mmCIF file of N, CA and C in Angstrom:
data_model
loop_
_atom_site.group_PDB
_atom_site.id
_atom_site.type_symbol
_atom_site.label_atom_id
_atom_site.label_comp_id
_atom_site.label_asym_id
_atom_site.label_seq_id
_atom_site.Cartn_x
_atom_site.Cartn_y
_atom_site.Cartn_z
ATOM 1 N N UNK A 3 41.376 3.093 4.388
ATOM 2 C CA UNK A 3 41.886 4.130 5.255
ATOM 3 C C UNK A 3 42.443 5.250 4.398
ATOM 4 N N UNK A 4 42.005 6.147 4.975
ATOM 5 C CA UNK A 4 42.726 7.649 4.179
ATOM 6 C C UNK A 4 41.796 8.265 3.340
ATOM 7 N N UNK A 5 42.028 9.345 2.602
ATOM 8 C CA UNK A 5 41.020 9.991 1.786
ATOM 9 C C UNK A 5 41.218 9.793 0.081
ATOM 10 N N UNK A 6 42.058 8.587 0.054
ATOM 11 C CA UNK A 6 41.371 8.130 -1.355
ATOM 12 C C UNK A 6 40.440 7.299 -1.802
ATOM 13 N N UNK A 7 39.579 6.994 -0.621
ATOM 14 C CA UNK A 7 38.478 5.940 -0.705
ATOM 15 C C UNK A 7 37.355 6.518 -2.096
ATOM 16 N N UNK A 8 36.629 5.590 -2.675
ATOM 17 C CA UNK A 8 35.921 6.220 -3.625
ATOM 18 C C UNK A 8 34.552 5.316 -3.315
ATOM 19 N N UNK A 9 33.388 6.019 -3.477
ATOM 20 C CA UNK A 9 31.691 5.223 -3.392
ATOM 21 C C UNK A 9 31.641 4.059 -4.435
ATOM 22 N N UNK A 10 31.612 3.186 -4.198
ATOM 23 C CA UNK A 10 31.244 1.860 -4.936
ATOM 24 C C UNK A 10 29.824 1.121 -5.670
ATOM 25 N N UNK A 11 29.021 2.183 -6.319
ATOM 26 C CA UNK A 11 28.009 1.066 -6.540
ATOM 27 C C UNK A 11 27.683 0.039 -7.240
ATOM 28 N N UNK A 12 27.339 -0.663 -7.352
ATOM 29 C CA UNK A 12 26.895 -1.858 -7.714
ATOM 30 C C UNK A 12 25.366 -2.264 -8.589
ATOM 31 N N UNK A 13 25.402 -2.696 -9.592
ATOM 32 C CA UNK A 13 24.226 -2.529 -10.469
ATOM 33 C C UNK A 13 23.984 -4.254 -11.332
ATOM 34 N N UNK A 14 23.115 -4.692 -10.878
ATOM 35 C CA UNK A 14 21.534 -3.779 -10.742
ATOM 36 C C UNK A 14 21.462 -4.350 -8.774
ATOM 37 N N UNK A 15 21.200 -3.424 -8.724
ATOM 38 C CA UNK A 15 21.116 -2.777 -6.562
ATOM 39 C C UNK A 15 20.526 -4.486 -6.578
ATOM 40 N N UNK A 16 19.371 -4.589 -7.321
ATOM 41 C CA UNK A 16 17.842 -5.559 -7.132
ATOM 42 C C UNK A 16 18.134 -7.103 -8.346
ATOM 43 N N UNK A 17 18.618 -8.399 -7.997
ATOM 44 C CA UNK A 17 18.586 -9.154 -8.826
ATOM 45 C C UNK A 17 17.405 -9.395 -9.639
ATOM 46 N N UNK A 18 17.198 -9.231 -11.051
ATOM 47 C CA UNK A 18 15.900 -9.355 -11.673
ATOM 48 C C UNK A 18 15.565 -10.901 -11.293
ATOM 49 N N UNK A 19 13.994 -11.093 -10.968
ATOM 50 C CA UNK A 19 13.340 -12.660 -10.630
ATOM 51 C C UNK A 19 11.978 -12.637 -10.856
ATOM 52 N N UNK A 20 11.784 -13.837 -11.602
ATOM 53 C CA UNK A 20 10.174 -13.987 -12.233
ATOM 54 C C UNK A 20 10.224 -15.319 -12.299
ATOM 55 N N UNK A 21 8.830 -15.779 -11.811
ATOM 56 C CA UNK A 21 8.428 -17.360 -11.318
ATOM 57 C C UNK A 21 8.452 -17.830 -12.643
ATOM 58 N N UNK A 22 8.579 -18.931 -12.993
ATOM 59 C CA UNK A 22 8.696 -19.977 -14.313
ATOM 60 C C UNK A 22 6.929 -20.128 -14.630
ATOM 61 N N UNK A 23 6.253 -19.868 -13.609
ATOM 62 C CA UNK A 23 5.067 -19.780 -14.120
ATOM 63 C C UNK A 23 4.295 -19.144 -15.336
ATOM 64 N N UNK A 24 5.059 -18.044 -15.465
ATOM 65 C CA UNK A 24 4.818 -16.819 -16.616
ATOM 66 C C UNK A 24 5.167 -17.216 -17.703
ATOM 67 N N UNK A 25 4.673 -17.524 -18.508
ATOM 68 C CA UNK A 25 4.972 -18.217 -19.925
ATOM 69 C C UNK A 25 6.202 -17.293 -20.334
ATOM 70 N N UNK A 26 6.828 -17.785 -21.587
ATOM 71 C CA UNK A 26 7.619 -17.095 -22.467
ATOM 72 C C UNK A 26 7.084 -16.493 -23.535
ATOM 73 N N UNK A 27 7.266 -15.527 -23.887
ATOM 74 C CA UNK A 27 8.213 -14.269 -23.804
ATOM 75 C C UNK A 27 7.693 -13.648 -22.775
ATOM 76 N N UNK A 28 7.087 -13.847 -21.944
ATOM 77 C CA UNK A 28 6.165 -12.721 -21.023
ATOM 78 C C UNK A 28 7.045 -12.366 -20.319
ATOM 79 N N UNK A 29 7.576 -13.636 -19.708
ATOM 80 C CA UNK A 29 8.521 -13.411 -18.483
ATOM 81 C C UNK A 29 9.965 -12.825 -18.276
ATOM 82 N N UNK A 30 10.180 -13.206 -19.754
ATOM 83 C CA UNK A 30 11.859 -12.528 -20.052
ATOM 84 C C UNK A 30 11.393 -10.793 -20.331
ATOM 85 N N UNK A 31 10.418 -9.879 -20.806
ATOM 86 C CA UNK A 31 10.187 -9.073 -21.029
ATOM 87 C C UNK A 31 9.491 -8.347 -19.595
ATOM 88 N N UNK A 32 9.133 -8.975 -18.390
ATOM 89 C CA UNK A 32 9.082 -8.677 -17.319
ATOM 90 C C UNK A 32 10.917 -8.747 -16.810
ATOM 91 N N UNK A 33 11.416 -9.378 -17.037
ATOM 92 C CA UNK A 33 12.663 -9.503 -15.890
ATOM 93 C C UNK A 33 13.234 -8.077 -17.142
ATOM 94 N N UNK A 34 12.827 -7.988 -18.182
ATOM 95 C CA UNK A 34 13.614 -6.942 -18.587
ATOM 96 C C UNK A 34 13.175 -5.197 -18.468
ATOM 97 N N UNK A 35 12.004 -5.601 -17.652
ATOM 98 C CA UNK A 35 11.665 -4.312 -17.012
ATOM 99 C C UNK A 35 12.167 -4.241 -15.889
ATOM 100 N N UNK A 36 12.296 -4.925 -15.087
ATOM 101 C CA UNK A 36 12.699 -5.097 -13.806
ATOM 102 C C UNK A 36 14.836 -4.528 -14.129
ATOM 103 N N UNK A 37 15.365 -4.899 -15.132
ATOM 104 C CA UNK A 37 16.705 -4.523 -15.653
ATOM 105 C C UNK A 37 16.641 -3.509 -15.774
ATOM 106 N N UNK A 38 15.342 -2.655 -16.199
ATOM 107 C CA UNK A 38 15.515 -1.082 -16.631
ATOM 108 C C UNK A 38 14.807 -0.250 -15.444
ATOM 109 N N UNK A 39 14.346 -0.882 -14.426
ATOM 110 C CA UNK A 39 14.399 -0.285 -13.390
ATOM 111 C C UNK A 39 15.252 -0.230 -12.340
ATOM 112 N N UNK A 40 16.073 -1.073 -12.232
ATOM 113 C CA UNK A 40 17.308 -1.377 -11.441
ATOM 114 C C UNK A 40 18.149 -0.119 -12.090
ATOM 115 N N UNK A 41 18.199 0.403 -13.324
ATOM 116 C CA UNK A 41 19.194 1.125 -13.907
ATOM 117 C C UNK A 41 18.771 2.603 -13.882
ATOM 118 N N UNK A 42 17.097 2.824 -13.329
ATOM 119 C CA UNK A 42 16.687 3.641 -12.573
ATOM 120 C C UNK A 42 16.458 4.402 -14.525
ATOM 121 N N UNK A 43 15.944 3.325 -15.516
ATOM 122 C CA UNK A 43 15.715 4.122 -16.816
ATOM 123 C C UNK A 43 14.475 3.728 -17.131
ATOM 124 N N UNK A 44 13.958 5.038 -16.372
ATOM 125 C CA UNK A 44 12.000 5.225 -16.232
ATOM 126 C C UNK A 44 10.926 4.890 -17.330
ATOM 127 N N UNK A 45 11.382 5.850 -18.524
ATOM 128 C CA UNK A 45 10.505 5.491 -19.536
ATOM 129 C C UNK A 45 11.035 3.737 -20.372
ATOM 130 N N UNK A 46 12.122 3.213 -20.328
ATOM 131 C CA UNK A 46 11.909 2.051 -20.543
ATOM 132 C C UNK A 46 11.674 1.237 -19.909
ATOM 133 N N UNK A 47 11.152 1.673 -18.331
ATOM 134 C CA UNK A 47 10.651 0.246 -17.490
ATOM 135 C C UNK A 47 9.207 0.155 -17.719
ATOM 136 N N UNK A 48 9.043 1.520 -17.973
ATOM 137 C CA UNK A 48 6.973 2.085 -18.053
ATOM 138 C C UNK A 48 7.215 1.168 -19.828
ATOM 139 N N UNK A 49 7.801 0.872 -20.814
ATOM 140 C CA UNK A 49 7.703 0.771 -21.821
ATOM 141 C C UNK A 49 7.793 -1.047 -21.822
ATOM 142 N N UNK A 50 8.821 -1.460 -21.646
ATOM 143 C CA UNK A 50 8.755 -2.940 -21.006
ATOM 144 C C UNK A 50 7.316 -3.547 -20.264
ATOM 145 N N UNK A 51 7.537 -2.777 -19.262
ATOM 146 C CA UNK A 51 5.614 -3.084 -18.426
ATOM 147 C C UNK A 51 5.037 -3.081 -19.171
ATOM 148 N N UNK A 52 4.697 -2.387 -20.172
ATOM 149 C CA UNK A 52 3.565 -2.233 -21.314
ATOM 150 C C UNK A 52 3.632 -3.969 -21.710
ATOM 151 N N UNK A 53 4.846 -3.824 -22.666
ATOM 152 C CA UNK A 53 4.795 -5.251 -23.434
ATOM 153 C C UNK A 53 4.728 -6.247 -22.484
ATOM 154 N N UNK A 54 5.083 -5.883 -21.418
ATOM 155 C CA UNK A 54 5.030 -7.519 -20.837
ATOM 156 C C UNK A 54 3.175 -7.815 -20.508
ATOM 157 N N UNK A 55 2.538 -6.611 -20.343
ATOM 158 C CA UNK A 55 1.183 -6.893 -20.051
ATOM 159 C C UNK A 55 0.625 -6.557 -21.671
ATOM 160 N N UNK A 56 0.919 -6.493 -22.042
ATOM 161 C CA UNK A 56 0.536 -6.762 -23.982
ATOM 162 C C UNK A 56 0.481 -8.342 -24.179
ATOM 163 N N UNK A 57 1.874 -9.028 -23.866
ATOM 164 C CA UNK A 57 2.045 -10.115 -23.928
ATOM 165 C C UNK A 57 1.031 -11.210 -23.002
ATOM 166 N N UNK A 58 0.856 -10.740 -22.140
ATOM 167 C CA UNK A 58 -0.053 -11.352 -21.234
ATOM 168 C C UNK A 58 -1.422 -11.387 -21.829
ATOM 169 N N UNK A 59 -2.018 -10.520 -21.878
ATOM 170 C CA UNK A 59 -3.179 -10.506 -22.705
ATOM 171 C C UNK A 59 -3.332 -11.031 -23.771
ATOM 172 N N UNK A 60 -2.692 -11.002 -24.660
ATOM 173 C CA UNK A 60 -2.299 -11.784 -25.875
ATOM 174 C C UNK A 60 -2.543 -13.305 -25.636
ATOM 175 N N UNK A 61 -1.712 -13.589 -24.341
ATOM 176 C CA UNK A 61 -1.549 -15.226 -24.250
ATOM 177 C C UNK A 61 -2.858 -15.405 -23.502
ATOM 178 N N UNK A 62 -3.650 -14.774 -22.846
ATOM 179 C CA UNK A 62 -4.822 -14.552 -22.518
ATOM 180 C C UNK A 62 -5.879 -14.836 -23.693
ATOM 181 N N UNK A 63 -5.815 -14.449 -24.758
ATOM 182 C CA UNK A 63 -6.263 -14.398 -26.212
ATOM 183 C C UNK A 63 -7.143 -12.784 -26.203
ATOM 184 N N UNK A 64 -6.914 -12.091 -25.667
ATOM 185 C CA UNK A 64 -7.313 -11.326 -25.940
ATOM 186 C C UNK A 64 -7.182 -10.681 -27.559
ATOM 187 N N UNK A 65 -8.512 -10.098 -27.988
ATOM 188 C CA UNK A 65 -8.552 -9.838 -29.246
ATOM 189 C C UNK A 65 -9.038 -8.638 -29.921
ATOM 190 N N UNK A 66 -8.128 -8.075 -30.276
ATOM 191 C CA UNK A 66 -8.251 -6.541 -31.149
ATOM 192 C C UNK A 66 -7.299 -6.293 -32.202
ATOM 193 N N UNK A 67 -7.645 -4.581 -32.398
ATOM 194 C CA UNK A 67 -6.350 -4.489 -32.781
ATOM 195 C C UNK A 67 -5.764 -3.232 -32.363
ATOM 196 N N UNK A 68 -5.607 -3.242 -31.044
ATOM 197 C CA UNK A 68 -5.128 -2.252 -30.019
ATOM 198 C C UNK A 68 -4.836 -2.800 -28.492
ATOM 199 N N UNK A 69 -4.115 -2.793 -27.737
ATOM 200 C CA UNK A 69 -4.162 -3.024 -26.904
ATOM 201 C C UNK A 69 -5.317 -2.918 -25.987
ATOM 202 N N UNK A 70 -5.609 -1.747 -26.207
ATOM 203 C CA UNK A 70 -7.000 -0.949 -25.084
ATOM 204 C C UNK A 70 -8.189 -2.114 -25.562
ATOM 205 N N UNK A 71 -8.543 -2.704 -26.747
ATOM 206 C CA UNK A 71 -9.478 -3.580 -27.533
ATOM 207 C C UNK A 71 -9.322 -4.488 -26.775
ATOM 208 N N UNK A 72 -7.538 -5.146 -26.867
ATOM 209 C CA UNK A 72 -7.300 -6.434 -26.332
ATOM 210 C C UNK A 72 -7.505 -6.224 -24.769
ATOM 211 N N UNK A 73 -7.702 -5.365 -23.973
ATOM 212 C CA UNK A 73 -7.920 -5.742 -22.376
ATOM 213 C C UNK A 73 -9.660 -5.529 -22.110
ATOM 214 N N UNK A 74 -9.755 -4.748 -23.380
ATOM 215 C CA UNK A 74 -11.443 -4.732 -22.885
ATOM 216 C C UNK A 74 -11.949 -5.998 -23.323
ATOM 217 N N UNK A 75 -11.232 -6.697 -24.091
ATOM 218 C CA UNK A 75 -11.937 -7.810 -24.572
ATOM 219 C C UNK A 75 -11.852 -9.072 -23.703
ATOM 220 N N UNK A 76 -11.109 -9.013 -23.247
ATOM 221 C CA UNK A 76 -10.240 -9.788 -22.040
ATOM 222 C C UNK A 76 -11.910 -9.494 -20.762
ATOM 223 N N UNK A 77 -11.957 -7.902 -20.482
ATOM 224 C CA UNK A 77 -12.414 -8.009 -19.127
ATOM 225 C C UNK A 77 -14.067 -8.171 -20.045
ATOM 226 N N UNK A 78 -14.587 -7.943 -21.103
ATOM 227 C CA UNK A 78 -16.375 -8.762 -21.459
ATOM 228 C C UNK A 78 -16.329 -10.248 -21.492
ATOM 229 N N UNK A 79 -15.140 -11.050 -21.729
ATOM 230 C CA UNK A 79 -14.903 -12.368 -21.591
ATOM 231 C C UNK A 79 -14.719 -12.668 -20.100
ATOM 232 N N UNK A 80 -15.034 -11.805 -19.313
ATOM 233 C CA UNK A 80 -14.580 -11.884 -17.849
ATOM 234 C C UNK A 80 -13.525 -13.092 -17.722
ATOM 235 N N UNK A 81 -12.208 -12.678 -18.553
ATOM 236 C CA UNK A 81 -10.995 -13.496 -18.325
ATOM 237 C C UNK A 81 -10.237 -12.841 -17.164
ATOM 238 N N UNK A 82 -10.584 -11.454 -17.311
ATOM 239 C CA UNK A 82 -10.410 -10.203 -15.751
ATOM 240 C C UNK A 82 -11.178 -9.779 -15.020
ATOM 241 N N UNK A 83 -10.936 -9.221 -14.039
ATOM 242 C CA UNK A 83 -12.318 -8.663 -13.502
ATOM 243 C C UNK A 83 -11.755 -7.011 -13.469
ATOM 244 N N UNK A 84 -12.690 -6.741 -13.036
ATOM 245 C CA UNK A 84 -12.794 -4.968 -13.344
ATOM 246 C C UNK A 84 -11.556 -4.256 -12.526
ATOM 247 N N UNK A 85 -11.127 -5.013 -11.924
ATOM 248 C CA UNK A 85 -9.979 -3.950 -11.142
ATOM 249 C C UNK A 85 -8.544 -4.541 -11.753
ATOM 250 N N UNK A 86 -8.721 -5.411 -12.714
ATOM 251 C CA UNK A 86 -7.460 -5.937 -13.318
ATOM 252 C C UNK A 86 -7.445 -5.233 -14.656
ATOM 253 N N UNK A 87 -8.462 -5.137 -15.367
ATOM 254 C CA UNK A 87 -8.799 -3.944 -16.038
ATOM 255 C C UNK A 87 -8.271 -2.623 -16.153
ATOM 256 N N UNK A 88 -8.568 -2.265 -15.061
ATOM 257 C CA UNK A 88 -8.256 -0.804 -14.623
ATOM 258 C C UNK A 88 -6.555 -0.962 -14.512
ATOM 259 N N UNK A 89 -6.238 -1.778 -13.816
ATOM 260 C CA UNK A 89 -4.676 -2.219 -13.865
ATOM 261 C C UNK A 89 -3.588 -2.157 -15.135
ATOM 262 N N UNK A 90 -5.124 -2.618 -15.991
ATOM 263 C CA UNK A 90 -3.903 -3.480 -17.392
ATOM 264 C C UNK A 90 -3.764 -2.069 -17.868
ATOM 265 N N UNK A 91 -4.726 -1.298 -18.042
ATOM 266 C CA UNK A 91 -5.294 0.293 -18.785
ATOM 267 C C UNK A 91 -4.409 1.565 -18.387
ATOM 268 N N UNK A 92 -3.490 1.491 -16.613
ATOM 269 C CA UNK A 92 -2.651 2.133 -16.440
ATOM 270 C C UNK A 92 -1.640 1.417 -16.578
ATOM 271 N N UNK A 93 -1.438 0.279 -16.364
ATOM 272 C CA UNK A 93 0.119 0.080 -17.372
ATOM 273 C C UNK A 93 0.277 0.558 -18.574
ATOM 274 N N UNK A 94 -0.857 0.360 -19.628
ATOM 275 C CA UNK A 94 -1.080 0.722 -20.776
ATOM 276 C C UNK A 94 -0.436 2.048 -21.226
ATOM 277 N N UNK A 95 -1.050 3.168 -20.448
ATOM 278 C CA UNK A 95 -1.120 5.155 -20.678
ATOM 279 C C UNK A 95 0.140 4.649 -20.233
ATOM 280 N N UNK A 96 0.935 4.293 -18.845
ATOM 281 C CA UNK A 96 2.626 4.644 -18.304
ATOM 282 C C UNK A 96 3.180 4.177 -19.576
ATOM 283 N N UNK A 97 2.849 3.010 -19.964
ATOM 284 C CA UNK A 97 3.682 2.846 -21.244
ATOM 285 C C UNK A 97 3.874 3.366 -22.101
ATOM 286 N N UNK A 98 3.031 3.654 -22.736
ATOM 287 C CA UNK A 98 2.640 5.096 -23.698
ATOM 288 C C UNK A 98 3.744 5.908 -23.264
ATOM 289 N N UNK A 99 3.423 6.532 -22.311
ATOM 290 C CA UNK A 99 3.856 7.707 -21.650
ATOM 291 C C UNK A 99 5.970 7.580 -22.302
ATOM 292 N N UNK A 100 5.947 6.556 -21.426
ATOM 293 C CA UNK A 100 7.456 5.635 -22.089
ATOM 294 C C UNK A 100 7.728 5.406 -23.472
ATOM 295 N N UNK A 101 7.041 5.117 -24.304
ATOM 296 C CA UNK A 101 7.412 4.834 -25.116
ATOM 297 C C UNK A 101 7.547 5.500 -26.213
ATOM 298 N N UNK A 102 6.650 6.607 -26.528
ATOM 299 C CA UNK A 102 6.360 7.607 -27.347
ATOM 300 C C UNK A 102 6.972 9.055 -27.633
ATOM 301 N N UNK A 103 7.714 9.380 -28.068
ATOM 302 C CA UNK A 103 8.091 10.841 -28.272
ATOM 303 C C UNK A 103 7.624 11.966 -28.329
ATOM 304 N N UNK A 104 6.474 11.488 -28.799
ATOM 305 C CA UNK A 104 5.270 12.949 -29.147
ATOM 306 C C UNK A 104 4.701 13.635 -28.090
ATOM 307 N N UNK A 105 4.625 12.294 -26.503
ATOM 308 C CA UNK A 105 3.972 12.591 -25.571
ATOM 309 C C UNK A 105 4.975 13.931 -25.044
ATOM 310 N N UNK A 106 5.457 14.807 -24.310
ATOM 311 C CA UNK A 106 5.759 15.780 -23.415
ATOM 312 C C UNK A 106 5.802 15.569 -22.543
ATOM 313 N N UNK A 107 6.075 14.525 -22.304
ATOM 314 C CA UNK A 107 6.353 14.192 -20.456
ATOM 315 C C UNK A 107 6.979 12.718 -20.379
ATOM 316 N N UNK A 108 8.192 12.635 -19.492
ATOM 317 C CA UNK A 108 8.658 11.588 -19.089
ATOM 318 C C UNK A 108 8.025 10.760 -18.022
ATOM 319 N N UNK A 109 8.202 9.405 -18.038
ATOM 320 C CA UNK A 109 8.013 8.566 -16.447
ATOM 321 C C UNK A 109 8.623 9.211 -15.805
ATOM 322 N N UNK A 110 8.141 9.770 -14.688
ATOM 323 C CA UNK A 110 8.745 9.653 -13.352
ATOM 324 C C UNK A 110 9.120 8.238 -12.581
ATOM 325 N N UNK A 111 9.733 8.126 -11.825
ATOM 326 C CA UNK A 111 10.481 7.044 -10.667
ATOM 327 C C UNK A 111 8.945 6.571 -10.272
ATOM 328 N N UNK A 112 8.367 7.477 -9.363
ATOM 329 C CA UNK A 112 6.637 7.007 -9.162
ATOM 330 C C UNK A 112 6.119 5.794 -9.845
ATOM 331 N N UNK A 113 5.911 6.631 -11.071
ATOM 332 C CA UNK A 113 4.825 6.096 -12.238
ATOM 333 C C UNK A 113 5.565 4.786 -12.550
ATOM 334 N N UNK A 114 7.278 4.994 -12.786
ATOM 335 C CA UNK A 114 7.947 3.726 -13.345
ATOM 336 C C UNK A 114 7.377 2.490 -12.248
ATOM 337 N N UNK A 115 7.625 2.979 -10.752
ATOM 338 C CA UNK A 115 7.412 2.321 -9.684
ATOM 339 C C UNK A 115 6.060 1.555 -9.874
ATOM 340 N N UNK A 116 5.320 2.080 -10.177
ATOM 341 C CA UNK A 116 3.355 2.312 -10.066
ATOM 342 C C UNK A 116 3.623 0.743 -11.416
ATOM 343 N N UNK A 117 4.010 1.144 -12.272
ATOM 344 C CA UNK A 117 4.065 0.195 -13.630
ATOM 345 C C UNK A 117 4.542 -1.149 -13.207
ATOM 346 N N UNK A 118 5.619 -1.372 -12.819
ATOM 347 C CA UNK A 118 6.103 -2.745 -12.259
ATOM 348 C C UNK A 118 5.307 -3.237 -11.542
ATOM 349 N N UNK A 119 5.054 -2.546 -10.013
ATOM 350 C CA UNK A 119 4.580 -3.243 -9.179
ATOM 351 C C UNK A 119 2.973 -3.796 -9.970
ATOM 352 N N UNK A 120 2.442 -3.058 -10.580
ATOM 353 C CA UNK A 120 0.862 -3.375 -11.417
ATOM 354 C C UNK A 120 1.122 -4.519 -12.219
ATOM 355 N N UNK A 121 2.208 -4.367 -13.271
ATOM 356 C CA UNK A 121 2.604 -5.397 -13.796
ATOM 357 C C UNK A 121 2.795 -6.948 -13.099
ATOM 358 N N UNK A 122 3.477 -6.552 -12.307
ATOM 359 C CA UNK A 122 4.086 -8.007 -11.161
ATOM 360 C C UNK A 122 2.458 -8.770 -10.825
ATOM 361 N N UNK A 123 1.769 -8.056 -10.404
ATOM 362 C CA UNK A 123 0.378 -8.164 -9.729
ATOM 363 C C UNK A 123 -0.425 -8.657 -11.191
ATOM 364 N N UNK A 124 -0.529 -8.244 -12.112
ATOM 365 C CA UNK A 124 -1.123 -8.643 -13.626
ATOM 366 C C UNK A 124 -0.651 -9.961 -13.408
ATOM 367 N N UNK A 125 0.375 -10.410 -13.724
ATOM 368 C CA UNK A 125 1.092 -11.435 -14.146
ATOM 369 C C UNK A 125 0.941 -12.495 -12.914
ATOM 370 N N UNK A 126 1.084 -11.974 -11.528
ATOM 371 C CA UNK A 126 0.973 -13.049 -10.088
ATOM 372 C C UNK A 126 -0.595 -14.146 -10.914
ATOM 373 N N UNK A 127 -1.636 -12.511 -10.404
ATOM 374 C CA UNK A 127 -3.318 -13.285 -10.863
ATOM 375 C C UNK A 127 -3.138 -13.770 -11.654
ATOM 376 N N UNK A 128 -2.924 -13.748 -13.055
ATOM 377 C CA UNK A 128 -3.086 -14.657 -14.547
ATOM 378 C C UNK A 128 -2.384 -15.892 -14.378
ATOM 379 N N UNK A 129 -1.481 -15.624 -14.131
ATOM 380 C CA UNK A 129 -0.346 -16.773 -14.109
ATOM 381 C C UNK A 129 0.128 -17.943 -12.900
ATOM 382 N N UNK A 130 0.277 -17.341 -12.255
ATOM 383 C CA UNK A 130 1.183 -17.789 -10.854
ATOM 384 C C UNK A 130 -0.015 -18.474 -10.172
ATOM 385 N N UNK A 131 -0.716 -17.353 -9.741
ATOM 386 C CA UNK A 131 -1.967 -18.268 -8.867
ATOM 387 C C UNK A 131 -2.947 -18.986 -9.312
ATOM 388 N N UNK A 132 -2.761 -18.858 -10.673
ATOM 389 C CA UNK A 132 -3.659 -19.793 -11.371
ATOM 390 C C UNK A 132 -3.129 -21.435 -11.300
ATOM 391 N N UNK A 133 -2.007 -20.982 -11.492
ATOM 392 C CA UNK A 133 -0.926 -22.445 -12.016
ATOM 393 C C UNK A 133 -1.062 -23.224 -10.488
ATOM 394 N N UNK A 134 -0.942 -22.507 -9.358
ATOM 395 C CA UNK A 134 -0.884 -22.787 -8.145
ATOM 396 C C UNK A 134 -2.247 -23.454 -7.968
ATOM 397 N N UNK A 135 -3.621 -22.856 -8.185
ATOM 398 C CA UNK A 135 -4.884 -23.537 -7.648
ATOM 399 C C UNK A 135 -4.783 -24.930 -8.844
ATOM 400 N N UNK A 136 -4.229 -24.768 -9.869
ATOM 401 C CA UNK A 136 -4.613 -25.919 -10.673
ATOM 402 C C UNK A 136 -4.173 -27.377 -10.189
ATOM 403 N N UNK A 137 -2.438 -27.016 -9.262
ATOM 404 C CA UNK A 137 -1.781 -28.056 -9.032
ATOM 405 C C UNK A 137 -2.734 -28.471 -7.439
ATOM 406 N N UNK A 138 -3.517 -27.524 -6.680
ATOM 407 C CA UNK A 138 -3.587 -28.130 -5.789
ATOM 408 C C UNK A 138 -5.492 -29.113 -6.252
ATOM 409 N N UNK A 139 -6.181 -28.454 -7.083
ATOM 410 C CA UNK A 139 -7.136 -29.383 -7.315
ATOM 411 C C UNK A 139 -7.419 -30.568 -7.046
ATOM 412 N N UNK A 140 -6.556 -31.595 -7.351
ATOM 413 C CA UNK A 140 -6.601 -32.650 -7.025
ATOM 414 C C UNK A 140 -6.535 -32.924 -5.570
ATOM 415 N N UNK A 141 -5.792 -32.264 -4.858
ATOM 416 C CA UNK A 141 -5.788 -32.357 -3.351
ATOM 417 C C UNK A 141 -7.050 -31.841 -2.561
ATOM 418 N N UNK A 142 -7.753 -30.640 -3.216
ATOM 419 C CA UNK A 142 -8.868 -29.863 -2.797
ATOM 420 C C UNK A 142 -9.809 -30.838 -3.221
ATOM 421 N N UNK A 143 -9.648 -31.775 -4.311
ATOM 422 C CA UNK A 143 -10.906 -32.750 -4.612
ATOM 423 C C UNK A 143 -11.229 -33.805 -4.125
ATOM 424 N N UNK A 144 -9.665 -34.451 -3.560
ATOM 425 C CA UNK A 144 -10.234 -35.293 -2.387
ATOM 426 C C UNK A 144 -9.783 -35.122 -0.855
ATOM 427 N N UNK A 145 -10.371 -33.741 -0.664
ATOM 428 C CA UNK A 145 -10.589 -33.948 0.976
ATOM 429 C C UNK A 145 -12.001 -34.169 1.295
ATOM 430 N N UNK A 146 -11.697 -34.483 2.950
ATOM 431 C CA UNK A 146 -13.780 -34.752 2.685
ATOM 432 C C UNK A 146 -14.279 -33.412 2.932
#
């Protein structure tokens, strides 16, 4: 009551959460994008996304010596398919975009936005729903 009340916020707005499915380091470097987007700090969430889908690919075995190498190599091994590709390739540039000084342009909120959610979706397919069809196999193998 009265007019010394003051606005209260609270940080991070969004508790960071990532399924145990996601191997390590993948997953701690996802929840730590998810920390730098809660804090609304653009070019290190676009920069985090990067590594966490670096890391993914990696544990994927993807093989180069560039990232862009390691996802194309990933999608001729059809370990991806072409629209996960295209996925890994704009996380890739937002990251860039984040991470680099030279570039002239910051993440926007958008793009940071655009990076996570792509990321989250990278990591669901590879990981999560994989782990998920593996456990139900046995059940899918003996129905009639």
């Amino acid at each position: 009551y009265g007019d010394d009340l003051q606005k209260v916020d609270i940080y991070p707005t969004k508790v960071p959460a990532a399924s145990t499915d996601i191997p390590s380091p993948v997953r701690e470097v996802y929840l730590e994008a998810q920390k730098c987007h809660a804090v609304e700090a653009w070019n290190a969430t676009a920069a985090m996304c990067r590594r966490a889908v670096q890391g993914a690919v990696l544990k994927l075995q993807g093989e180069g010596s560039t990232l862009y190498a390691q996802i194309e190599d990933l999608a001729k091994k059809n370990i991806i398919v072409d629209d996960l590709r295209a996925w890994a390739h704009t996380i890739r540039g937002i990251g860039r975009d984040g991470a680099h000084a030279d570039v002239p342009i910051n993440v926007t909120e958008g793009d940071a936005d655009d990076a996570l959610k792509f990321t989250e979706e990278f990591l669901e397919y590879n990981f999560i729903l994989k782990t998920r069809l593996a456990k139900r196999k046995p059940a899918l193998a003996s129905a009639p």
